[in-house]
Amino acid sequence: TPLFTSPLAGPVLMSYLGHYLTQELAETESVHGVFLEVLGLGVLLKGNAGVGKSELALELITRGHRLVADDVVDLKHVAPETLEGVCPPLLRDFLEVRGLGLLNIRSLFGETAVKQRKNLKLIVELVQPDEIGERGLNRLEMVASAEPILGVAIPKVCVPVAAGRNLAVLIEVAVRNHILRSRGIHPVEQFILRQQEAINGQGT
C-alpha cells in the first residue's frame, strides 16, 4: 500500500494534488498551428502551409502580443469546457518564418513576448477567398462556426487572405469582436434593429 506524508494541512494538500492530477491525467491532443495570446485571449492561427501564419504571428508579436507555440500546440482538456494550450519543450520560444529561418522570440523581443501556457478561446483560420466560396462570404458578419477539439466546441472564424489586407489588424478586431459577442453584444443584430426602426419610422 503506497503511503506518503506531507507537512501541509489536508485541504491545502488536496488542492495541490487536485491541480497536479488534473494536469497530468488530462486528455491531450496535438494540433498544427500558431498559438498566441492576443489581447489577453488564447488564439490559434490555422491554415494551409504557406498561407502566412508565422509571418502574421511575427507581426502580432511586434504589436505587443505574445507567442505560446509555433507549428505544434499541445492541448489539454483541463476542465469540462476548457482547453489549455502549451508548447512542446523542444519548440519553446522558437518561431519559424520563411526567409528568416528559426527565430528565438524570447531573445529578440524579451520575456514579455512569450507565454508558457494559455487557455484556447478562439480559432482563426486563414483561407484563400476561393476556399470559402461566394455562399460562405458574409459582408455583414464574420464567417463564424465552431470546431470541436477533445469534445469542446471552440469558436472559429475564417479570415480570407489577400494582397493588401492588414491581417494583424483584422485578427485584433476579430478578437475584440469575439469578446463583445461573449458579453452579449452583437453588431449585426444592432444594425438590423436600427434598420427596422428606420423602416417603421418611414411607415408612420
Short mmCIF file of C-alpha atoms in Angstrom, two decimals:
data_model
loop_
_atom_site.label_atom_id
_atom_site.label_comp_id
_atom_site.label_asym_id
_atom_site.label_seq_id
_atom_site.Cartn_x
_atom_site.Cartn_y
_atom_site.Cartn_z
CA THR A 1 0.00 0.00 0.00
CA PRO A 2 1.66 3.26 -1.10
CA LEU A 3 1.95 5.84 1.66
CA PHE A 4 3.30 9.37 1.69
CA THR A 5 3.22 12.17 4.22
CA SER A 6 3.24 15.93 3.91
CA PRO A 7 3.68 18.83 6.33
CA LEU A 8 0.83 20.65 4.56
CA ALA A 9 -2.65 20.76 6.02
CA GLY A 10 -5.15 18.37 4.43
CA PRO A 11 -7.22 20.93 2.45
CA VAL A 12 -4.08 22.65 1.13
CA LEU A 13 -2.51 19.34 0.15
CA MET A 14 -5.69 18.26 -1.67
CA SER A 15 -5.79 21.50 -3.65
CA TYR A 16 -2.20 20.95 -4.79
CA LEU A 17 -2.85 17.30 -5.61
CA GLY A 18 -6.06 18.14 -7.45
CA HIS A 19 -4.28 20.64 -9.68
CA TYR A 20 -1.36 18.27 -10.28
CA LEU A 21 -3.57 15.32 -11.18
CA THR A 22 -5.74 17.47 -13.45
CA GLN A 23 -2.67 18.47 -15.42
CA GLU A 24 -1.02 15.05 -15.50
CA LEU A 25 -4.12 12.98 -16.28
CA ALA A 26 -5.80 15.41 -18.67
CA GLU A 27 -6.74 14.14 -22.12
CA THR A 28 -4.39 15.70 -24.68
CA GLU A 29 -4.26 16.32 -28.41
CA SER A 30 -1.61 17.95 -30.59
CA VAL A 31 -2.78 20.32 -33.33
CA HIS A 32 -0.96 22.18 -36.08
CA GLY A 33 -0.92 25.96 -35.98
CA VAL A 34 0.47 29.01 -34.21
CA PHE A 35 -0.88 29.71 -30.73
CA LEU A 36 -0.73 33.24 -29.35
CA GLU A 37 -2.14 35.42 -26.63
CA VAL A 38 -3.89 38.31 -28.38
CA LEU A 39 -5.46 40.99 -26.18
CA GLY A 40 -5.44 38.51 -23.30
CA LEU A 41 -7.23 35.81 -25.29
CA GLY A 42 -5.76 32.48 -26.41
CA VAL A 43 -5.95 32.43 -30.23
CA LEU A 44 -4.94 29.57 -32.51
CA LEU A 45 -3.99 30.52 -36.07
CA LYS A 46 -4.68 27.73 -38.55
CA GLY A 47 -4.41 27.38 -42.30
CA ASN A 48 -2.71 25.53 -45.12
CA ALA A 49 1.07 25.53 -45.37
CA GLY A 50 2.38 28.76 -46.88
CA VAL A 51 -0.73 30.81 -46.13
CA GLY A 52 1.26 33.15 -43.85
CA LYS A 53 0.58 32.01 -40.28
CA SER A 54 4.12 32.55 -39.00
CA GLU A 55 4.52 35.94 -40.70
CA LEU A 56 1.22 37.06 -39.21
CA ALA A 57 2.28 35.75 -35.78
CA LEU A 58 5.55 37.71 -36.04
CA GLU A 59 3.67 40.90 -36.87
CA LEU A 60 1.30 40.36 -33.94
CA ILE A 61 4.30 39.83 -31.62
CA THR A 62 5.81 43.12 -32.78
CA ARG A 63 2.48 44.75 -31.88
CA GLY A 64 2.82 43.58 -28.27
CA HIS A 65 1.04 40.22 -28.31
CA ARG A 66 2.65 37.02 -27.03
CA LEU A 67 3.75 33.72 -28.56
CA VAL A 68 2.79 30.46 -26.87
CA ALA A 69 3.66 27.87 -29.52
CA ASP A 70 4.56 27.62 -33.18
CA ASP A 71 3.84 24.71 -35.53
CA VAL A 72 2.67 22.24 -32.83
CA VAL A 73 0.37 23.03 -29.91
CA ASP A 74 -0.35 20.50 -27.17
CA LEU A 75 -3.93 20.97 -25.95
CA LYS A 76 -5.02 19.60 -22.57
CA HIS A 77 -8.64 19.11 -21.51
CA VAL A 78 -8.21 20.57 -18.01
CA ALA A 79 -11.90 21.38 -17.30
CA PRO A 80 -15.30 20.49 -18.83
CA GLU A 81 -15.26 23.48 -21.20
CA THR A 82 -11.59 24.47 -21.04
CA LEU A 83 -8.63 23.52 -23.23
CA GLU A 84 -5.19 24.65 -22.15
CA GLY A 85 -2.56 25.07 -24.84
CA VAL A 86 1.14 24.58 -24.14
CA CYS A 87 4.24 24.44 -26.31
CA PRO A 88 6.29 21.24 -26.57
CA PRO A 89 9.56 21.81 -24.66
CA LEU A 90 11.67 21.29 -27.80
CA LEU A 91 9.94 24.16 -29.65
CA ARG A 92 9.53 26.62 -26.76
CA ASP A 93 10.36 30.27 -27.63
CA PHE A 94 11.02 29.46 -31.32
CA LEU A 95 9.14 30.70 -34.39
CA GLU A 96 9.99 29.64 -37.95
CA VAL A 97 9.47 32.29 -40.61
CA ARG A 98 10.06 31.61 -44.30
CA GLY A 99 13.08 33.56 -45.50
CA LEU A 100 14.29 34.35 -41.98
CA GLY A 101 14.62 30.83 -40.62
CA LEU A 102 14.26 29.89 -36.97
CA LEU A 103 13.84 32.86 -34.60
CA ASN A 104 14.19 32.90 -30.81
CA ILE A 105 11.33 35.21 -29.87
CA ARG A 106 12.38 35.45 -26.23
CA SER A 107 15.88 36.61 -27.20
CA LEU A 108 14.62 39.00 -29.88
CA PHE A 109 11.72 40.66 -28.04
CA GLY A 110 12.24 39.84 -24.36
CA GLU A 111 10.45 37.88 -21.68
CA THR A 112 7.10 39.60 -22.21
CA ALA A 113 6.87 38.37 -25.82
CA VAL A 114 6.33 34.73 -24.84
CA LYS A 115 3.94 32.87 -22.60
CA GLN A 116 4.20 29.32 -21.33
CA ARG A 117 0.52 28.34 -21.45
CA LYS A 118 -2.88 29.81 -22.26
CA ASN A 119 -6.48 28.63 -22.46
CA LEU A 120 -7.74 28.33 -26.03
CA LYS A 121 -10.73 30.59 -26.66
CA LEU A 122 -10.76 31.30 -30.39
CA ILE A 123 -9.59 29.66 -33.62
CA VAL A 124 -8.80 31.87 -36.61
CA GLU A 125 -8.41 30.01 -39.90
CA LEU A 126 -6.62 31.83 -42.69
CA VAL A 127 -8.09 30.83 -46.04
CA GLN A 128 -7.82 31.86 -49.64
CA PRO A 129 -11.02 33.60 -50.84
CA ASP A 130 -11.79 30.81 -53.31
CA GLU A 131 -11.77 28.29 -50.43
CA ILE A 132 -14.78 29.99 -48.83
CA GLY A 133 -16.82 30.46 -51.99
CA GLU A 134 -19.49 33.04 -52.62
CA ARG A 135 -22.04 31.24 -50.47
CA GLY A 136 -19.75 31.36 -47.44
CA LEU A 137 -18.93 35.06 -47.62
CA ASN A 138 -20.97 37.37 -45.41
CA ARG A 139 -20.47 41.10 -45.84
CA LEU A 140 -22.15 41.96 -42.54
CA GLU A 141 -20.63 39.39 -40.20
CA MET A 142 -17.53 37.23 -39.84
CA VAL A 143 -17.89 33.69 -41.14
CA ALA A 144 -18.27 32.06 -37.75
CA SER A 145 -18.61 28.46 -36.68
CA ALA A 146 -17.18 26.14 -34.03
CA GLU A 147 -14.54 23.42 -34.17
CA PRO A 148 -14.75 20.51 -31.74
CA ILE A 149 -11.47 19.58 -30.06
CA LEU A 150 -11.43 16.96 -27.30
CA GLY A 151 -15.20 17.34 -27.03
CA VAL A 152 -15.07 21.11 -26.52
CA ALA A 153 -16.61 23.38 -29.18
CA ILE A 154 -14.12 26.20 -29.80
CA PRO A 155 -15.47 29.30 -31.61
CA LYS A 156 -13.88 29.67 -35.03
CA VAL A 157 -13.76 32.43 -37.64
CA CYS A 158 -12.45 32.27 -41.19
CA VAL A 159 -10.44 35.25 -42.45
CA PRO A 160 -9.77 35.46 -46.21
CA VAL A 161 -6.15 36.18 -47.12
CA ALA A 162 -5.49 38.61 -49.96
CA ALA A 163 -2.77 41.03 -51.02
CA GLY A 164 -3.02 44.38 -49.26
CA ARG A 165 -5.10 43.18 -46.31
CA ASN A 166 -3.72 44.12 -42.89
CA LEU A 167 -4.21 40.73 -41.30
CA ALA A 168 -2.75 41.73 -37.91
CA VAL A 169 -5.40 44.43 -37.51
CA LEU A 170 -8.11 42.04 -38.72
CA ILE A 171 -7.08 39.44 -36.12
CA GLU A 172 -7.10 42.03 -33.34
CA VAL A 173 -10.57 43.19 -34.41
CA ALA A 174 -11.77 39.57 -34.66
CA VAL A 175 -10.64 39.02 -31.07
CA ARG A 176 -12.30 42.25 -29.87
CA ASN A 177 -15.50 41.28 -31.68
CA HIS A 178 -15.41 37.82 -30.09
CA ILE A 179 -15.06 39.40 -26.65
CA LEU A 180 -18.06 41.66 -27.36
CA ARG A 181 -20.15 38.72 -28.58
CA SER A 182 -19.29 36.76 -25.44
CA ARG A 183 -20.72 39.70 -23.49
CA GLY A 184 -23.95 39.60 -25.49
CA ILE A 185 -23.13 42.50 -27.84
CA HIS A 186 -23.88 41.61 -31.48
CA PRO A 187 -23.22 44.37 -34.05
CA VAL A 188 -25.30 42.72 -36.78
CA GLU A 189 -28.32 42.47 -34.50
CA GLN A 190 -27.85 46.12 -33.52
CA PHE A 191 -27.72 47.13 -37.20
CA ILE A 192 -30.83 45.10 -38.08
CA LEU A 193 -32.71 46.66 -35.16
CA ARG A 194 -31.69 50.17 -36.25
CA GLN A 195 -32.74 49.38 -39.82
CA GLN A 196 -36.11 48.07 -38.64
CA GLU A 197 -36.66 51.19 -36.55
CA ALA A 198 -35.87 53.33 -39.59
CA ILE A 199 -38.37 51.36 -41.72
CA ASN A 200 -41.06 51.65 -39.04
CA GLY A 201 -40.41 55.38 -38.79
CA GLN A 202 -40.89 55.83 -42.52
CA GLY A 203 -44.14 53.90 -42.35
CA THR A 204 -45.60 56.30 -39.83
#
